[in-house]
Amino acid sequence: MNLVFFGTPPFARDILMELHKQYDILATITQPDKPFGRKKILKMSAVKEYAISVNIECFQPIKSYEIKDILHNIETKHKTKIDAVVVVAYGKILNKEVVENYFCINLHGSLLPYYRGASPVQNSIIDDYQHFGLSVIRMDNGLDSGEILESYALHKDIVYKQTINQVFTTLVPYGKDILCKVLEDFTLNRLCPTPQNHELATYCSKLEKKDAYLDLEDSKACYLRYLALNNIGTWIRYNEETLKINTLVGYDNRSEHKQKGEILEIQKDKILIACKKGELWAESFTPPNKSKMNAISFLQSCKLKVGDILE
């Protein structure tokens, strides 16, 4: 079976690696290289890195209208028909001509129609949503609105206390399995599409650095936001600057405090920080313009002690 794979981040790369073991990947299509870090050095996507490493051709269209010609050229070069276009976290909506002329399927990180949009897994974690899972849809011209071809519900405990990168690693085998099931059913002409109930649809947008701010109001909410967004870098305000919290190792949500941000306790490798409701255990920080340091080194560098305020 001849596939063209669309995807960008490490999760998409890991799915691609699994599919590559079973199918012919004619080419990959990913986002253009983007500037990274203080020096704004161009960095290629995880999908492109893998494609280059295994000698799979990789395209990076700037405009969506370019994709139709790219797919046509792939078929011409390989002298074969593209059987399916597989999309996993590509980051752009495919245009109408592509969706209508190819069998395009998308692996989405929620049980649709809930959490349509760019960051379904992260938003599910932040919302403490109980119905966790994956869906494969036949793509249409809408935003994650196509017919459901396969879905898989996961018990939330499977990803309990995992950070977002760990969650995506956990999801890879499940995502691979339902994609392979759909591709097999397509080959055998036994797909059973199920229309989504659009009245039940909920939406989520792409999450950015501003969304990773921990307001220290509710410790559970802060901890869930940390789990969902620690790859972006969760942070608080300290001395009118951004203080990045690299590692939270737990929370307690039972008590209330008048002063959020107060350092309540210091142990040998972590500190306890007050929220309005509950507390957070923090293990490492990155102060402004400095390298990552453990909690105790951070306290020493700032001359902080129990009773002082991080706010």
Coordinates of N, CA and C in Angstrom, one line a residue, residues 8-199:
T8 N 4.3 16.7 11.6 CA 5.4 17.6 12.0 C 6.1 17.2 13.3
P9 N 5.4 17.1 14.4 CA 6.2 16.9 15.7 C 6.6 15.5 16.0
P10 N 7.3 15.3 17.1 CA 7.8 13.9 17.4 C 6.7 12.9 17.5
F11 N 5.5 13.2 17.9 CA 4.5 12.2 17.9 C 4.2 11.7 16.5
A12 N 4.1 12.6 15.6 CA 3.9 12.3 14.2 C 5.0 11.4 13.7
R13 N 6.3 11.8 14.0 CA 7.4 11.0 13.6 C 7.3 9.6 14.1
D14 N 6.9 9.4 15.4 CA 6.9 8.1 15.9 C 5.8 7.2 15.3
I15 N 4.7 7.8 14.9 CA 3.7 7.1 14.1 C 4.2 6.7 12.8
L16 N 4.9 7.7 12.1 CA 5.5 7.4 10.8 C 6.5 6.3 10.9
M17 N 7.3 6.2 11.9 CA 8.2 5.1 12.0 C 7.5 3.8 12.1
E18 N 6.4 3.7 12.8 CA 5.7 2.5 12.9 C 5.0 2.1 11.6
L19 N 4.4 3.1 10.9 CA 3.8 2.8 9.6 C 4.8 2.4 8.6
H20 N 6.0 2.9 8.7 CA 7.1 2.6 7.7 C 7.5 1.2 7.7
K21 N 7.2 0.5 8.9 CA 7.6 -0.9 9.0 C 6.6 -1.8 8.2
Q22 N 5.4 -1.3 7.9 CA 4.4 -2.1 7.2 C 4.0 -1.6 5.8
Y23 N 4.3 -0.3 5.5 CA 3.7 0.3 4.3 C 4.9 1.0 3.5
D24 N 4.6 1.2 2.2 CA 5.5 1.9 1.4 C 5.2 3.4 1.6
I25 N 6.1 4.2 2.1 CA 5.9 5.6 2.3 C 6.6 6.3 1.1
L26 N 5.8 6.8 0.2 CA 6.3 7.4 -1.0 C 7.0 8.7 -0.7
A27 N 6.5 9.5 0.2 CA 7.0 10.8 0.6 C 6.4 11.3 1.9
T28 N 7.0 12.2 2.5 CA 6.4 12.9 3.6 C 6.3 14.4 3.3
I29 N 5.3 15.0 4.0 CA 5.1 16.4 3.8 C 5.0 17.0 5.3
T30 N 5.8 18.0 5.5 CA 5.8 18.6 6.9 C 5.9 20.1 6.8
Q31 N 5.9 20.7 8.0 CA 6.0 22.2 8.1 C 7.4 22.7 7.7
P32 N 7.5 23.9 7.2 CA 8.8 24.5 6.9 C 9.7 24.6 8.1
D33 N 11.0 24.5 7.9 CA 11.9 24.7 9.0 C 11.6 26.0 9.7
K34 N 11.8 26.0 11.1 CA 11.4 27.3 11.8 C 12.6 27.7 12.7
P35 N 12.7 29.0 12.9 CA 13.8 29.5 13.8 C 13.6 29.0 15.2
F36 N 14.7 28.6 15.9 CA 14.7 28.1 17.2 C 15.7 28.7 18.1
G37 N 15.4 28.9 19.4 CA 16.4 29.4 20.3 C 16.7 30.9 20.2
R38 N 17.6 31.4 21.0 CA 17.9 32.8 21.0 C 18.6 33.2 19.7
K39 N 19.4 32.3 19.1 CA 20.1 32.6 17.9 C 19.2 32.4 16.6
K40 N 18.0 32.0 16.9 CA 17.0 31.8 15.7 C 17.6 30.9 14.6
I41 N 18.2 29.9 15.0 CA 18.8 28.9 14.0 C 17.6 28.1 13.5
L42 N 17.6 27.9 12.2 CA 16.5 27.1 11.6 C 16.6 25.7 12.0
K43 N 15.4 25.1 12.4 CA 15.4 23.8 12.9 C 14.3 23.0 12.1
M44 N 14.7 21.8 11.6 CA 13.8 21.0 10.9 C 12.8 20.2 11.8
S45 N 11.7 19.8 11.3 CA 10.7 19.1 12.1 C 11.2 17.7 12.4
A46 N 10.6 17.1 13.4 CA 11.0 15.7 13.7 C 10.7 14.7 12.6
V47 N 9.6 15.0 11.8 CA 9.3 14.1 10.7 C 10.3 14.3 9.6
K48 N 10.8 15.5 9.3 CA 11.8 15.7 8.3 C 13.1 15.0 8.7
E49 N 13.5 15.1 9.9 CA 14.7 14.5 10.4 C 14.7 13.0 10.2
Y50 N 13.5 12.4 10.5 CA 13.4 10.9 10.3 C 13.4 10.6 8.8
A51 N 12.7 11.4 8.0 CA 12.6 11.1 6.6 C 14.0 11.1 5.9
I52 N 14.7 12.1 6.3 CA 16.1 12.2 5.7 C 16.9 11.0 6.1
S53 N 16.8 10.6 7.4 CA 17.6 9.5 7.9 C 17.3 8.2 7.2
V54 N 16.1 8.0 6.7 CA 15.8 6.8 6.0 C 15.6 7.0 4.5
N55 N 16.0 8.1 4.0 CA 16.0 8.4 2.6 C 14.6 8.4 2.0
I56 N 13.6 9.0 2.7 CA 12.3 9.2 2.2 C 12.2 10.7 1.8
E57 N 11.7 11.0 0.6 CA 11.6 12.3 0.2 C 10.7 13.2 1.1
C58 N 11.1 14.4 1.3 CA 10.3 15.2 2.2 C 10.0 16.6 1.6
F59 N 8.8 17.0 1.6 CA 8.4 18.3 1.0 C 7.9 19.2 2.1
Q60 N 8.1 20.5 1.9 CA 7.7 21.5 2.9 C 7.0 22.7 2.3
P61 N 5.8 22.5 1.8 CA 5.1 23.6 1.1 C 4.8 24.8 2.0
I62 N 4.9 25.9 1.5 CA 4.6 27.2 2.2 C 3.1 27.4 2.1
K63 N 2.5 27.2 1.0 CA 1.0 27.4 0.8 C 0.3 26.1 0.5
S64 N -0.9 26.0 1.0 CA -1.7 24.8 0.9 C -2.0 24.4 -0.6
Y65 N -2.1 25.4 -1.4 CA -2.4 25.1 -2.8 C -1.3 24.4 -3.5
E66 N -0.1 24.4 -3.0 CA 1.0 23.7 -3.6 C 0.9 22.2 -3.4
I67 N 0.1 21.7 -2.5 CA 0.1 20.3 -2.1 C -0.4 19.4 -3.2
K68 N -1.5 19.9 -3.9 CA -2.0 19.1 -5.0 C -1.0 18.8 -6.1
D69 N -0.2 19.8 -6.5 CA 0.9 19.5 -7.5 C 2.0 18.6 -6.9
I70 N 2.3 18.8 -5.6 CA 3.3 17.9 -5.0 C 2.8 16.4 -5.1
L71 N 1.6 16.2 -4.7 CA 1.1 14.8 -4.8 C 1.1 14.3 -6.2
H72 N 0.7 15.1 -7.1 CA 0.7 14.7 -8.6 C 2.1 14.3 -9.0
N73 N 3.1 15.1 -8.6 CA 4.5 14.9 -9.0 C 5.0 13.6 -8.3
I74 N 4.6 13.3 -7.1 CA 5.0 12.1 -6.4 C 4.5 10.9 -7.2
E75 N 3.2 10.9 -7.6 CA 2.7 9.8 -8.4 C 3.4 9.6 -9.7
T76 N 3.7 10.8 -10.4 CA 4.4 10.7 -11.6 C 5.8 10.1 -11.5
K77 N 6.5 10.6 -10.4 CA 7.9 10.1 -10.2 C 7.9 8.6 -9.9
H78 N 7.0 8.1 -9.1 CA 7.0 6.7 -8.7 C 6.2 5.8 -9.6
K79 N 5.5 6.5 -10.6 CA 4.7 5.7 -11.6 C 3.7 4.8 -10.9
T80 N 3.1 5.4 -9.9 CA 2.1 4.6 -9.1 C 1.1 5.6 -8.5
K81 N 0.0 5.0 -8.1 CA -1.1 5.8 -7.5 C -0.9 5.9 -6.0
I82 N -1.2 7.0 -5.4 CA -1.2 7.1 -3.9 C -2.5 6.5 -3.4
D83 N -2.3 5.5 -2.6 CA -3.5 4.8 -2.1 C -4.2 5.6 -0.9
A84 N -3.3 6.2 -0.1 CA -3.9 6.9 1.0 C -3.0 8.1 1.5
V85 N -3.6 9.1 1.9 CA -2.8 10.2 2.6 C -3.1 10.2 4.1
V86 N -2.1 10.0 4.9 CA -2.2 9.9 6.3 C -1.7 11.1 7.0
V87 N -2.6 11.8 7.8 CA -2.2 13.0 8.4 C -2.2 12.8 9.9
V88 N -1.1 13.2 10.5 CA -0.9 13.2 12.0 C -0.3 14.5 12.5
A89 N -1.0 15.3 13.1 CA -0.4 16.6 13.6 C 0.4 17.3 12.6
Y90 N -0.2 17.5 11.4 CA 0.6 18.3 10.4 C 0.6 19.7 10.7
G91 N -0.5 20.3 11.2 CA -0.5 21.7 11.6 C -1.2 22.6 10.6
K92 N -1.6 22.1 9.5 CA -2.4 22.9 8.5 C -3.5 22.1 8.0
I93 N -4.6 22.8 7.6 CA -5.7 22.1 7.0 C -5.5 21.9 5.5
L94 N -5.7 20.7 5.0 CA -5.5 20.4 3.6 C -6.7 21.1 2.8
N95 N -6.3 21.5 1.6 CA -7.3 22.2 0.8 C -8.3 21.3 0.2
K96 N -9.4 21.8 -0.3 CA -10.5 21.0 -0.8 C -10.1 20.1 -1.9
E97 N -9.3 20.5 -2.9 CA -8.9 19.7 -4.0 C -8.2 18.4 -3.5
V98 N -7.4 18.5 -2.5 CA -6.6 17.3 -2.0 C -7.6 16.4 -1.3
V99 N -8.4 16.9 -0.5 CA -9.3 16.1 0.3 C -10.3 15.3 -0.6
E100 N -10.8 16.0 -1.6 CA -11.8 15.4 -2.5 C -11.2 14.4 -3.5
N101 N -9.9 14.5 -3.8 CA -9.3 13.6 -4.8 C -8.4 12.5 -4.3
Y102 N -8.2 12.5 -3.0 CA -7.4 11.4 -2.4 C -8.2 10.9 -1.1
F103 N -7.8 9.6 -0.8 CA -8.4 9.1 0.5 C -7.5 9.6 1.6
C104 N -8.0 10.7 2.3 CA -7.2 11.4 3.3 C -7.8 11.0 4.7
I105 N -6.9 10.5 5.5 CA -7.4 10.2 6.9 C -6.5 10.9 7.9
N106 N -7.1 11.2 9.0 CA -6.4 12.0 10.1 C -6.5 11.3 11.4
L107 N -5.4 11.1 12.1 CA -5.4 10.6 13.4 C -5.5 11.8 14.4
H108 N -6.6 11.9 15.2 CA -6.8 13.0 16.0 C -6.8 12.6 17.5
G109 N -6.2 13.5 18.3 CA -6.0 13.1 19.7 C -7.2 13.3 20.7
S110 N -8.4 13.0 20.2 CA -9.5 13.0 21.2 C -10.6 12.1 20.6
L111 N -11.6 11.9 21.4 CA -12.8 11.1 21.0 C -13.7 12.2 20.3
L112 N -13.6 12.3 19.0 CA -14.5 13.3 18.3 C -15.9 13.0 18.5
P113 N -16.8 14.0 18.5 CA -16.6 15.4 18.1 C -16.0 16.3 19.2
Y114 N -15.5 15.8 20.3 CA -15.0 16.6 21.4 C -13.6 17.0 21.1
Y115 N -13.2 18.3 21.4 CA -11.9 18.8 21.3 C -11.4 18.7 19.8
R116 N -12.2 19.3 18.9 CA -11.7 19.5 17.6 C -10.7 20.7 17.7
G117 N -9.6 20.6 16.8 CA -8.7 21.7 16.8 C -7.3 21.3 17.0
A118 N -6.4 22.2 17.4 CA -5.0 22.0 17.3 C -4.3 21.3 18.5
S119 N -4.9 21.4 19.7 CA -4.2 20.8 20.9 C -5.2 20.0 21.7
P120 N -5.7 18.9 21.2 CA -6.8 18.2 21.9 C -6.2 17.4 23.1
V121 N -5.0 16.8 23.0 CA -4.5 16.1 24.1 C -4.2 17.0 25.3
Q122 N -3.5 18.1 25.0 CA -3.1 19.1 26.0 C -4.4 19.6 26.7
N123 N -5.4 20.0 25.9 CA -6.6 20.6 26.5 C -7.4 19.6 27.3
S124 N -7.3 18.3 26.9 CA -8.0 17.3 27.7 C -7.4 17.1 29.1
I125 N -6.0 17.2 29.1 CA -5.3 17.1 30.4 C -5.7 18.4 31.3
I126 N -5.6 19.5 30.7 CA -5.8 20.8 31.5 C -7.2 20.8 32.0
D127 N -8.2 20.3 31.3 CA -9.6 20.3 31.7 C -9.9 19.1 32.6
D128 N -8.9 18.2 32.8 CA -9.2 17.0 33.6 C -10.3 16.2 33.0
Y129 N -10.3 16.1 31.7 CA -11.4 15.5 31.0 C -11.4 14.0 31.1
Q130 N -12.5 13.3 31.4 CA -12.5 11.9 31.8 C -12.4 11.0 30.6
H131 N -12.9 11.5 29.4 CA -13.0 10.6 28.2 C -11.9 10.8 27.3
F132 N -10.8 10.0 27.5 CA -9.6 10.2 26.8 C -9.5 9.2 25.6
G133 N -8.9 9.6 24.5 CA -8.9 8.6 23.4 C -8.4 9.2 22.1
L134 N -8.5 8.4 21.1 CA -8.0 8.8 19.7 C -9.1 8.5 18.7
S135 N -9.1 9.2 17.6 CA -10.0 9.0 16.5 C -9.3 9.1 15.2
V136 N -9.8 8.2 14.3 CA -9.3 8.4 12.9 C -10.5 8.8 12.0
I137 N -10.4 9.9 11.3 CA -11.5 10.3 10.5 C -11.1 10.4 9.0
R138 N -12.2 10.3 8.2 CA -12.0 10.6 6.7 C -12.1 12.1 6.6
M139 N -11.1 12.7 6.2 CA -11.0 14.2 6.2 C -12.0 14.8 5.2
D140 N -12.6 15.9 5.6 CA -13.5 16.6 4.7 C -13.0 18.1 4.7
N141 N -13.9 19.0 4.3 CA -13.4 20.4 4.2 C -13.5 21.2 5.5
G142 N -14.0 20.6 6.6 CA -14.1 21.3 7.9 C -12.9 21.0 8.8
L143 N -13.1 21.5 10.0 CA -12.0 21.3 11.0 C -12.3 20.1 11.8
D144 N -11.7 19.0 11.5 CA -11.8 17.7 12.3 C -13.3 17.3 12.3
S145 N -14.0 17.5 11.2 CA -15.4 17.3 11.2 C -15.8 16.1 10.4
G146 N -14.9 15.4 9.8 CA -15.1 14.2 8.9 C -15.7 13.0 9.6
E147 N -16.2 12.1 8.8 CA -16.8 10.9 9.4 C -15.7 10.1 10.2
I148 N -16.2 9.5 11.3 CA -15.3 8.7 12.1 C -15.1 7.3 11.5
L149 N -13.9 6.9 11.3 CA -13.6 5.5 10.7 C -13.2 4.5 11.8
E150 N -12.6 5.0 12.9 CA -12.2 4.2 14.0 C -11.9 5.1 15.2
S151 N -12.2 4.6 16.4 CA -11.8 5.4 17.6 C -11.4 4.4 18.6
Y152 N -10.7 4.9 19.6 CA -10.2 4.0 20.7 C -10.2 4.8 22.0
A153 N -11.0 4.4 22.9 CA -11.1 5.0 24.2 C -10.1 4.5 25.2
L154 N -9.4 5.4 25.9 CA -8.4 5.0 26.8 C -8.8 5.4 28.2
H155 N -8.5 4.5 29.2 CA -8.7 4.9 30.6 C -7.8 6.0 31.0
K156 N -8.2 7.0 31.6 CA -7.4 8.1 32.0 C -6.2 7.7 32.8
D157 N -6.3 6.7 33.6 CA -5.2 6.3 34.5 C -4.0 5.8 33.7
I158 N -4.2 5.5 32.4 CA -3.0 5.1 31.6 C -2.0 6.2 31.5
V159 N -2.5 7.4 31.5 CA -1.5 8.6 31.4 C -1.5 9.4 32.7
Y160 N -1.9 8.8 33.8 CA -1.9 9.5 35.1 C -0.5 10.0 35.4
K161 N -0.4 11.3 35.7 CA 0.8 12.0 36.1 C 1.9 12.0 35.1
Q162 N 1.6 11.7 33.8 CA 2.6 11.8 32.8 C 2.6 13.2 32.2
T163 N 3.9 13.6 31.9 CA 4.0 14.9 31.2 C 3.6 14.7 29.7
I164 N 3.4 15.8 29.0 CA 2.8 15.7 27.7 C 3.6 14.8 26.7
N165 N 5.0 14.9 26.8 CA 5.8 14.1 25.9 C 5.6 12.6 26.2
Q166 N 5.5 12.3 27.5 CA 5.3 10.9 28.0 C 3.9 10.4 27.5
V167 N 2.9 11.3 27.6 CA 1.6 10.9 27.1 C 1.6 10.6 25.6
F168 N 2.3 11.4 24.8 CA 2.3 11.1 23.4 C 3.1 9.8 23.1
T169 N 4.1 9.5 23.8 CA 4.8 8.2 23.7 C 3.9 7.1 24.0
T170 N 3.1 7.2 25.1 CA 2.1 6.2 25.4 C 1.1 6.0 24.3
L171 N 0.7 7.1 23.7 CA -0.4 7.0 22.7 C 0.1 6.4 21.3
V172 N 1.4 6.4 21.1 CA 1.9 5.9 19.8 C 1.4 4.5 19.3
P173 N 1.5 3.5 20.2 CA 1.0 2.2 19.7 C -0.5 2.1 19.5
Y174 N -1.2 2.8 20.3 CA -2.7 2.9 20.0 C -3.0 3.6 18.7
G175 N -2.3 4.7 18.5 CA -2.5 5.4 17.2 C -2.2 4.6 16.0
K176 N -1.0 3.9 16.1 CA -0.6 3.1 15.0 C -1.6 2.0 14.7
D177 N -2.1 1.3 15.8 CA -3.0 0.2 15.6 C -4.3 0.6 14.9
I178 N -4.9 1.8 15.3 CA -6.2 2.2 14.7 C -6.0 2.7 13.3
L179 N -4.8 3.3 13.0 CA -4.5 3.7 11.6 C -4.4 2.5 10.7
C180 N -3.7 1.5 11.2 CA -3.5 0.2 10.4 C -4.8 -0.5 10.2
K181 N -5.7 -0.4 11.2 CA -7.0 -1.1 11.1 C -7.8 -0.4 10.0
V182 N -7.8 1.0 10.0 CA -8.5 1.7 9.0 C -7.9 1.4 7.6
L183 N -6.6 1.4 7.5 CA -6.0 1.2 6.2 C -6.3 -0.3 5.7
E184 N -6.3 -1.2 6.6 CA -6.7 -2.6 6.2 C -8.2 -2.6 5.8
D185 N -9.0 -2.0 6.5 CA -10.5 -2.0 6.2 C -10.7 -1.3 4.8
F186 N -9.9 -0.2 4.6 CA -10.0 0.5 3.3 C -9.6 -0.5 2.1
T187 N -8.5 -1.2 2.3 CA -8.1 -2.1 1.3 C -9.1 -3.2 1.0
L188 N -9.8 -3.7 2.1 CA -10.7 -4.8 1.9 C -12.1 -4.3 1.7
N189 N -12.3 -3.0 1.5 CA -13.6 -2.4 1.2 C -14.6 -2.7 2.3
R190 N -14.2 -2.5 3.6 CA -15.1 -2.8 4.7 C -15.2 -1.7 5.7
L191 N -14.9 -0.5 5.2 CA -15.0 0.7 6.1 C -16.5 0.9 6.5
C192 N -16.7 1.4 7.7 CA -18.0 1.7 8.2 C -18.0 3.1 8.8
P193 N -18.0 4.1 8.0 CA -18.0 5.5 8.5 C -19.2 5.9 9.4
T194 N -18.9 6.6 10.4 CA -19.9 7.1 11.3 C -19.9 8.6 11.3
P195 N -21.0 9.3 10.9 CA -21.0 10.8 10.9 C -20.9 11.3 12.4
Q196 N -20.2 12.4 12.5 CA -20.1 13.0 13.9 C -21.4 13.8 14.2
N197 N -21.7 13.8 15.5 CA -22.8 14.7 15.9 C -22.2 16.1 16.1
H198 N -22.4 16.9 15.1 CA -21.8 18.3 15.2 C -22.4 19.1 16.3
E199 N -23.6 18.8 16.8 CA -24.2 19.6 17.8 C -23.4 19.4 19.2

